[in-house]
């Protein structure tokens, strides 16, 4: 594995020499498409493959008023907000526990890639099991964290205002908006932007789904047959999709109470534990990945798998899946520490990116993909956090 990784890194170093040739291929492909020699599907896939293959790894400089803030702590996960101008980070701390904060991505522009880590970093001696951005006052105004219990301390879901991390500009939503809900250990969490579950979030527990309204405190509990490892709310339909350790994917109809039997709206099945569920924009399909390395696209109307994305490596890890419809790509990091990018439309593997560091179970990269890295005027590309470093793979 290490020999293969070094070989791929060597090929990446030679990438600059290929760009001129690839540019010629781009014009050639466009001409073939105009002449009718390439159909739309093949043209889109080749265009994506060309753009993705041109991405080059560049190290990002992380600046902070406290230079020692991230000096000794490894990245555990990164999560971009909706507009991709902020990055929520969770770092493992040597003494145990986690440190989390927010990186401002607005300086993420070539040739110098510089980002700013906000000064207020928070520490917890408990494991951060799941994280998502929450829109309580406005879009992505808060961060929802699920913390595991420790000794006599119960697990909790904590809602933090994003403004807490910005010391120089106190946010208007700072007072009274930090709240915590006691829960058993949660595997997953999701925030609702659906009007039929306004101001609500969900937590996936062991054999239970808990729906909580942060304003009223009202809770609904749905008993399941397995641990719920991943969740996502639909935006248009009143549904909450859940992926379970048993391999089952089911949707909860938010209009039904938890007393009746009609709250399971859809049921799909994988052969292994489901680690990530992503609803596509039209809400006619859902994509899921599991602990057997399978990535499948499901048609919700026909309840059948219509596409499978080959090459992902997973045996037991809790790994996310990233679907970006605007760019037409699917991104996943495997347990082998390779980041793979597929074409969403025909499931072709477009690129395999090796980690800058030797393969290690403790150093699986965390990635974020966006068509606007650094905000509205940003460039499309991939961010990769591994060990103590942040890298950017941008393409035009």
Short mmCIF file of C-alpha atoms in Angstrom, two decimals:
data_model
loop_
_atom_site.label_atom_id
_atom_site.label_comp_id
_atom_site.label_asym_id
_atom_site.label_seq_id
_atom_site.Cartn_x
_atom_site.Cartn_y
_atom_site.Cartn_z
CA UNK A 1 0.00 0.00 0.00
CA UNK A 2 2.81 2.41 0.85
CA UNK A 3 4.58 1.60 -2.45
CA UNK A 4 1.39 2.38 -4.37
CA UNK A 5 0.88 5.64 -2.43
CA UNK A 6 4.42 6.86 -3.20
CA UNK A 7 3.93 5.97 -6.88
CA UNK A 8 0.70 8.01 -7.03
CA UNK A 9 2.40 10.96 -5.31
CA UNK A 10 5.21 10.81 -7.88
CA UNK A 11 2.62 10.88 -10.68
CA UNK A 12 0.97 13.92 -9.05
CA UNK A 13 4.32 15.75 -9.04
CA UNK A 14 4.48 15.29 -12.80
CA UNK A 15 0.96 16.66 -13.22
CA UNK A 16 2.08 20.16 -14.31
CA UNK A 17 3.64 18.73 -17.46
CA UNK A 18 0.31 17.19 -18.46
CA UNK A 19 -1.82 20.32 -18.14
CA UNK A 20 -0.95 21.76 -21.57
CA UNK A 21 -1.81 18.45 -23.23
CA UNK A 22 -5.02 18.15 -21.25
CA UNK A 23 -6.00 21.68 -22.25
CA UNK A 24 -5.69 20.65 -25.90
CA UNK A 25 -7.88 17.63 -25.16
CA UNK A 26 -10.53 19.94 -23.68
CA UNK A 27 -10.90 21.88 -26.93
CA UNK A 28 -10.82 18.63 -28.89
CA UNK A 29 -13.61 17.16 -26.74
CA UNK A 30 -15.73 20.27 -27.15
CA UNK A 31 -15.34 20.08 -30.93
CA UNK A 32 -16.28 16.38 -30.97
CA UNK A 33 -19.36 17.16 -28.86
CA UNK A 34 -20.42 19.93 -31.27
CA UNK A 35 -19.98 17.59 -34.24
CA UNK A 36 -22.08 14.92 -32.57
CA UNK A 37 -19.28 12.36 -32.03
CA UNK A 38 -19.74 12.50 -28.24
CA UNK A 39 -23.12 12.21 -26.53
CA UNK A 40 -23.98 14.49 -23.61
CA UNK A 41 -23.31 11.87 -20.91
CA UNK A 42 -19.86 10.96 -22.23
CA UNK A 43 -18.95 14.61 -22.81
CA UNK A 44 -19.93 15.57 -19.23
CA UNK A 45 -17.99 12.65 -17.78
CA UNK A 46 -14.86 13.40 -19.85
CA UNK A 47 -15.08 17.11 -18.94
CA UNK A 48 -15.31 16.24 -15.24
CA UNK A 49 -12.45 13.77 -15.55
CA UNK A 50 -10.31 16.42 -17.24
CA UNK A 51 -11.03 19.05 -14.58
CA UNK A 52 -10.56 16.67 -11.66
CA UNK A 53 -7.28 15.28 -13.08
CA UNK A 54 -5.89 18.85 -13.26
CA UNK A 55 -6.36 19.47 -9.53
CA UNK A 56 -3.03 19.96 -7.78
CA UNK A 57 -2.36 19.71 -4.05
CA UNK A 58 -1.32 22.96 -2.36
CA UNK A 59 -0.75 23.42 1.35
CA UNK A 60 -2.96 26.00 3.06
CA UNK A 61 -1.44 28.37 5.62
CA UNK A 62 -3.55 28.51 8.78
CA UNK A 63 -3.15 31.81 10.63
CA UNK A 64 -4.27 32.55 14.17
CA UNK A 65 -3.51 35.12 16.87
CA UNK A 66 -2.45 32.11 18.95
CA UNK A 67 0.13 30.24 16.77
CA UNK A 68 0.16 27.27 19.16
CA UNK A 69 -3.60 26.74 18.79
CA UNK A 70 -3.31 23.88 16.30
CA UNK A 71 0.38 23.14 16.56
CA UNK A 72 0.08 19.79 18.31
CA UNK A 73 -3.48 18.63 17.59
CA UNK A 74 -4.48 16.40 14.68
CA UNK A 75 -7.54 17.10 12.56
CA UNK A 76 -10.32 14.63 13.24
CA UNK A 77 -12.98 16.13 10.98
CA UNK A 78 -13.81 19.24 8.98
CA UNK A 79 -17.28 20.40 7.93
CA UNK A 80 -17.95 23.32 5.55
CA UNK A 81 -21.06 25.46 6.00
CA UNK A 82 -23.70 25.90 3.25
CA UNK A 83 -21.85 28.74 1.50
CA UNK A 84 -18.41 27.16 2.02
CA UNK A 85 -16.92 30.29 3.59
CA UNK A 86 -16.43 28.71 7.04
CA UNK A 87 -15.03 25.39 8.14
CA UNK A 88 -15.93 23.81 11.48
CA UNK A 89 -13.00 21.73 12.73
CA UNK A 90 -12.67 19.05 15.40
CA UNK A 91 -9.13 18.18 16.48
CA UNK A 92 -7.97 15.32 18.69
CA UNK A 93 -6.03 16.55 21.71
CA UNK A 94 -3.00 14.57 22.95
CA UNK A 95 -4.17 14.53 26.57
CA UNK A 96 -7.55 13.11 25.49
CA UNK A 97 -10.77 14.70 24.34
CA UNK A 98 -11.36 17.13 21.48
CA UNK A 99 -10.81 20.76 20.59
CA UNK A 100 -13.13 22.47 18.12
CA UNK A 101 -13.25 25.81 16.35
CA UNK A 102 -14.05 27.66 13.11
CA UNK A 103 -11.74 28.52 10.21
CA UNK A 104 -12.66 31.44 7.95
CA UNK A 105 -12.05 30.41 4.31
CA UNK A 106 -12.41 33.81 2.65
CA UNK A 107 -8.65 34.13 2.13
CA UNK A 108 -8.57 30.86 0.19
CA UNK A 109 -7.40 32.37 -3.10
CA UNK A 110 -4.44 31.55 -5.29
CA UNK A 111 -1.53 32.02 -5.42
CA UNK A 112 -1.26 32.35 -1.61
CA UNK A 113 -3.74 30.14 0.20
CA UNK A 114 -4.21 31.67 3.65
CA UNK A 115 -7.07 31.03 6.05
CA UNK A 116 -7.79 32.37 9.53
CA UNK A 117 -8.55 30.24 12.58
CA UNK A 118 -10.78 32.14 15.00
CA UNK A 119 -9.23 32.58 18.42
CA UNK A 120 -11.91 30.97 20.58
CA UNK A 121 -11.23 27.23 20.56
CA UNK A 122 -13.39 25.06 22.81
CA UNK A 123 -12.19 21.93 24.57
CA UNK A 124 -14.14 18.90 25.75
CA UNK A 125 -12.78 15.81 27.47
CA UNK A 126 -15.48 13.76 25.73
CA UNK A 127 -15.53 12.33 22.23
CA UNK A 128 -17.38 14.34 19.57
CA UNK A 129 -19.46 11.68 17.85
CA UNK A 130 -21.36 13.75 15.31
CA UNK A 131 -21.52 17.35 14.06
CA UNK A 132 -23.77 19.40 11.75
CA UNK A 133 -24.43 23.08 11.01
CA UNK A 134 -27.74 24.37 12.39
CA UNK A 135 -29.88 27.27 11.12
CA UNK A 136 -31.73 28.66 14.14
CA UNK A 137 -31.53 32.46 13.83
CA UNK A 138 -30.29 32.50 10.24
CA UNK A 139 -28.53 30.14 7.83
CA UNK A 140 -25.78 28.22 9.66
CA UNK A 141 -26.06 30.41 12.76
CA UNK A 142 -25.19 27.50 15.09
CA UNK A 143 -23.29 24.22 15.31
CA UNK A 144 -24.90 21.08 16.71
CA UNK A 145 -22.54 18.64 18.42
CA UNK A 146 -23.28 15.23 19.90
CA UNK A 147 -20.92 14.34 22.75
CA UNK A 148 -20.48 10.86 24.20
CA UNK A 149 -21.08 10.33 27.91
CA UNK A 150 -18.08 9.89 30.20
CA UNK A 151 -18.14 8.11 33.58
CA UNK A 152 -21.00 9.73 35.54
CA UNK A 153 -21.58 12.45 32.93
CA UNK A 154 -24.41 11.66 30.47
CA UNK A 155 -24.15 12.22 26.75
CA UNK A 156 -25.52 15.48 25.37
CA UNK A 157 -26.44 17.35 22.21
CA UNK A 158 -25.06 20.89 22.41
CA UNK A 159 -26.13 23.82 20.24
CA UNK A 160 -23.37 26.44 20.01
CA UNK A 161 -23.74 29.85 18.30
CA UNK A 162 -21.10 30.22 15.61
CA UNK A 163 -20.52 33.75 16.95
CA UNK A 164 -19.00 32.26 20.13
CA UNK A 165 -15.85 31.48 18.16
CA UNK A 166 -15.38 35.06 16.93
CA UNK A 167 -13.91 37.06 19.81
CA UNK A 168 -13.47 40.40 18.01
CA UNK A 169 -17.05 40.69 16.75
CA UNK A 170 -19.56 39.55 19.39
CA UNK A 171 -22.64 38.17 17.64
CA UNK A 172 -26.14 39.38 18.36
CA UNK A 173 -27.19 35.78 18.92
CA UNK A 174 -24.58 35.11 21.59
CA UNK A 175 -26.70 35.61 24.77
CA UNK A 176 -29.05 32.81 25.71
CA UNK A 177 -28.56 30.78 22.56
CA UNK A 178 -26.19 28.18 23.95
CA UNK A 179 -28.26 25.20 25.00
CA UNK A 180 -27.62 21.57 25.82
CA UNK A 181 -29.93 18.54 25.83
CA UNK A 182 -29.15 15.43 27.85
CA UNK A 183 -29.30 12.30 25.68
CA UNK A 184 -27.86 8.79 25.74
CA UNK A 185 -24.83 8.34 23.49
CA UNK A 186 -25.81 9.53 20.01
CA UNK A 187 -24.26 8.12 16.84
CA UNK A 188 -25.59 10.80 14.51
CA UNK A 189 -27.42 14.11 14.31
CA UNK A 190 -29.22 16.22 11.69
CA UNK A 191 -30.76 19.69 11.62
CA UNK A 192 -34.11 20.25 9.91
CA UNK A 193 -34.68 22.95 7.28
CA UNK A 194 -38.10 21.46 6.55
CA UNK A 195 -40.97 23.80 7.47
CA UNK A 196 -42.92 20.86 8.95
CA UNK A 197 -40.17 20.32 11.54
CA UNK A 198 -39.12 23.92 12.12
CA UNK A 199 -36.41 24.55 14.79
CA UNK A 200 -35.97 20.80 15.20
CA UNK A 201 -33.00 18.49 15.20
CA UNK A 202 -32.75 14.72 15.26
CA UNK A 203 -30.34 12.43 17.04
CA UNK A 204 -29.74 8.82 16.08
CA UNK A 205 -29.31 6.72 19.21
CA UNK A 206 -28.98 3.03 19.99
CA UNK A 207 -32.28 1.58 18.69
CA UNK A 208 -34.02 4.95 18.83
CA UNK A 209 -34.48 8.23 16.94
CA UNK A 210 -35.10 11.33 19.05
CA UNK A 211 -36.67 14.41 17.46
CA UNK A 212 -36.23 17.58 19.57
CA UNK A 213 -37.64 21.11 19.15
CA UNK A 214 -35.00 23.50 20.51
CA UNK A 215 -37.51 26.31 21.15
CA UNK A 216 -40.28 24.39 22.95
CA UNK A 217 -38.20 21.45 24.21
CA UNK A 218 -40.87 19.06 22.88
CA UNK A 219 -39.55 15.58 22.01
CA UNK A 220 -40.70 12.67 19.89
CA UNK A 221 -39.12 9.26 20.19
CA UNK A 222 -39.21 6.56 17.49
CA UNK A 223 -38.13 3.05 18.47
CA UNK A 224 -35.99 1.27 15.86
CA UNK A 225 -34.54 -2.23 15.61
CA UNK A 226 -30.92 -1.09 15.23
CA UNK A 227 -28.47 1.72 16.03
CA UNK A 228 -29.01 4.79 13.80
CA UNK A 229 -25.59 5.78 12.42
CA UNK A 230 -26.53 8.51 9.93
CA UNK A 231 -29.45 10.90 9.29
CA UNK A 232 -30.64 13.61 6.90
CA UNK A 233 -33.86 15.61 6.65
CA UNK A 234 -35.50 16.07 3.25
CA UNK A 235 -36.21 19.71 2.42
CA UNK A 236 -39.38 19.37 0.28
CA UNK A 237 -41.00 16.17 1.54
CA UNK A 238 -41.74 15.86 5.31
CA UNK A 239 -39.26 12.99 5.72
CA UNK A 240 -36.24 12.14 7.88
CA UNK A 241 -33.96 9.49 6.34
CA UNK A 242 -31.99 7.19 8.65
CA UNK A 243 -29.22 4.66 8.01
CA UNK A 244 -28.78 1.82 10.51
CA UNK A 245 -26.11 -0.57 11.72
CA UNK A 246 -28.30 -3.44 10.45
CA UNK A 247 -28.02 -2.10 6.87
CA UNK A 248 -31.59 -0.80 6.79
CA UNK A 249 -32.38 2.69 5.46
CA UNK A 250 -35.80 4.01 6.43
CA UNK A 251 -37.61 7.34 6.31
CA UNK A 252 -39.73 8.74 9.14
CA UNK A 253 -42.86 10.60 8.01
CA UNK A 254 -42.81 13.76 10.15
CA UNK A 255 -46.58 14.18 9.81
CA UNK A 256 -47.22 10.93 11.69
CA UNK A 257 -47.04 10.63 15.44
CA UNK A 258 -44.71 8.10 16.98
CA UNK A 259 -47.57 6.01 18.34
CA UNK A 260 -48.93 4.54 15.10
CA UNK A 261 -47.32 2.09 12.68
CA UNK A 262 -47.36 4.35 9.62
CA UNK A 263 -44.31 6.46 10.36
CA UNK A 264 -41.90 4.37 8.25
CA UNK A 265 -42.38 5.87 4.78
CA UNK A 266 -39.57 4.13 2.82
CA UNK A 267 -37.39 1.07 3.47
CA UNK A 268 -34.18 0.12 1.62
CA UNK A 269 -31.52 -2.44 2.57
CA UNK A 270 -27.74 -2.69 2.39
CA UNK A 271 -25.79 -5.82 3.36
CA UNK A 272 -23.68 -3.92 5.90
CA UNK A 273 -23.92 -1.03 8.38
CA UNK A 274 -24.90 2.23 6.62
CA UNK A 275 -22.49 5.06 7.48
CA UNK A 276 -23.77 7.90 5.28
CA UNK A 277 -27.07 8.89 3.62
CA UNK A 278 -27.35 11.80 1.15
CA UNK A 279 -30.64 12.95 -0.40
CA UNK A 280 -30.32 14.31 -3.94
CA UNK A 281 -31.89 17.70 -4.75
CA UNK A 282 -35.02 16.47 -6.56
CA UNK A 283 -35.61 14.08 -3.62
CA UNK A 284 -36.32 11.21 -6.01
CA UNK A 285 -33.01 9.47 -5.21
CA UNK A 286 -30.88 8.85 -2.15
CA UNK A 287 -27.22 7.80 -2.05
CA UNK A 288 -25.80 5.65 0.73
CA UNK A 289 -22.44 4.14 1.68
CA UNK A 290 -21.80 1.25 4.07
CA UNK A 291 -19.09 -0.55 6.03
CA UNK A 292 -18.55 -3.05 3.22
CA UNK A 293 -17.33 -0.24 0.94
CA UNK A 294 -20.52 -0.20 -1.16
CA UNK A 295 -21.82 3.15 -2.46
CA UNK A 296 -25.27 2.89 -4.02
CA UNK A 297 -27.71 5.29 -5.65
CA UNK A 298 -31.33 4.34 -4.87
CA UNK A 299 -34.45 5.32 -6.79
CA UNK A 300 -37.01 6.12 -4.07
CA UNK A 301 -40.02 5.68 -6.35
CA UNK A 302 -39.03 2.20 -7.53
CA UNK A 303 -37.14 1.42 -4.26
CA UNK A 304 -34.27 -0.16 -6.18
CA UNK A 305 -30.55 0.46 -6.66
CA UNK A 306 -29.95 2.13 -10.02
CA UNK A 307 -26.19 2.80 -9.81
CA UNK A 308 -23.18 1.55 -7.85
CA UNK A 309 -19.86 3.37 -7.38
CA UNK A 310 -16.92 0.94 -7.27
CA UNK A 311 -13.55 1.29 -5.53
CA UNK A 312 -14.43 2.66 -2.08
CA UNK A 313 -12.61 0.85 0.75
CA UNK A 314 -14.25 0.36 4.15
CA UNK A 315 -14.36 -2.55 6.57
CA UNK A 316 -15.64 -1.07 9.82
CA UNK A 317 -15.03 2.70 9.91
CA UNK A 318 -17.61 5.47 10.28
CA UNK A 319 -16.86 7.35 7.03
CA UNK A 320 -18.91 10.14 5.40
CA UNK A 321 -19.96 10.47 1.77
CA UNK A 322 -19.98 13.79 -0.14
CA UNK A 323 -22.35 14.31 -3.08
CA UNK A 324 -22.09 17.52 -5.10
CA UNK A 325 -24.75 17.70 -7.80
CA UNK A 326 -23.73 21.13 -9.11
CA UNK A 327 -20.29 19.78 -10.03
CA UNK A 328 -21.64 16.29 -10.79
CA UNK A 329 -19.22 14.44 -8.51
CA UNK A 330 -19.26 12.02 -5.58
CA UNK A 331 -16.34 12.12 -3.11
CA UNK A 332 -15.43 9.61 -0.38
CA UNK A 333 -12.31 8.88 1.67
CA UNK A 334 -11.65 5.18 2.21
CA UNK A 335 -10.17 3.38 5.17
CA UNK A 336 -7.06 3.00 3.03
CA UNK A 337 -6.69 6.84 3.24
CA UNK A 338 -7.30 7.34 -0.50
CA UNK A 339 -9.75 10.05 -1.56
CA UNK A 340 -11.79 8.91 -4.56
CA UNK A 341 -13.88 11.06 -6.88
CA UNK A 342 -16.58 9.55 -9.13
CA UNK A 343 -18.82 10.99 -11.80
CA UNK A 344 -22.29 11.25 -10.27
CA UNK A 345 -24.05 10.55 -13.56
CA UNK A 346 -22.31 7.40 -14.82
CA UNK A 347 -20.42 6.17 -11.69
CA UNK A 348 -17.00 6.27 -13.43
CA UNK A 349 -14.04 6.67 -11.07
CA UNK A 350 -12.46 9.98 -12.13
CA UNK A 351 -9.50 10.19 -9.77
CA UNK A 352 -7.81 8.54 -6.79
CA UNK A 353 -5.89 10.97 -4.54
CA UNK A 354 -3.28 9.53 -2.15
CA UNK A 355 -2.82 10.95 1.33
CA UNK A 356 0.30 13.13 1.77
CA UNK A 357 1.15 10.93 4.77
CA UNK A 358 1.65 7.16 5.12
CA UNK A 359 -1.55 5.15 5.49
CA UNK A 360 -2.69 4.93 9.10
CA UNK A 361 -5.99 4.18 10.82
CA UNK A 362 -5.36 7.26 12.99
CA UNK A 363 -4.77 9.55 9.98
CA UNK A 364 -7.71 9.00 7.63
CA UNK A 365 -8.14 12.37 5.85
CA UNK A 366 -11.31 14.41 6.31
CA UNK A 367 -12.47 16.30 3.21
CA UNK A 368 -14.93 18.98 2.09
CA UNK A 369 -15.89 19.55 -1.55
CA UNK A 370 -17.52 22.72 -2.87
CA UNK A 371 -18.13 24.64 -6.10
CA UNK A 372 -17.30 27.86 -4.19
CA UNK A 373 -14.44 27.31 -1.74
CA UNK A 374 -14.07 30.50 0.27
CA UNK A 375 -17.56 31.86 -0.40
CA UNK A 376 -19.62 33.13 -3.32
CA UNK A 377 -16.64 34.24 -5.45
CA UNK A 378 -14.53 31.22 -4.52
CA UNK A 379 -13.21 28.54 -6.86
CA UNK A 380 -14.43 24.93 -7.00
CA UNK A 381 -12.26 22.32 -5.39
CA UNK A 382 -11.49 19.95 -2.54
CA UNK A 383 -10.18 20.67 0.96
CA UNK A 384 -8.30 17.88 2.74
CA UNK A 385 -7.38 17.89 6.44
CA UNK A 386 -4.89 15.26 7.57
CA UNK A 387 -2.69 15.19 10.67
CA UNK A 388 -2.07 18.89 11.44
CA UNK A 389 -2.23 20.15 7.87
CA UNK A 390 -4.88 21.53 5.52
CA UNK A 391 -4.54 21.12 1.75
CA UNK A 392 -6.48 22.61 -1.16
CA UNK A 393 -7.06 20.93 -4.53
CA UNK A 394 -8.63 23.63 -6.72
CA UNK A 395 -9.59 23.56 -10.39
CA UNK A 396 -10.82 26.19 -12.81
#
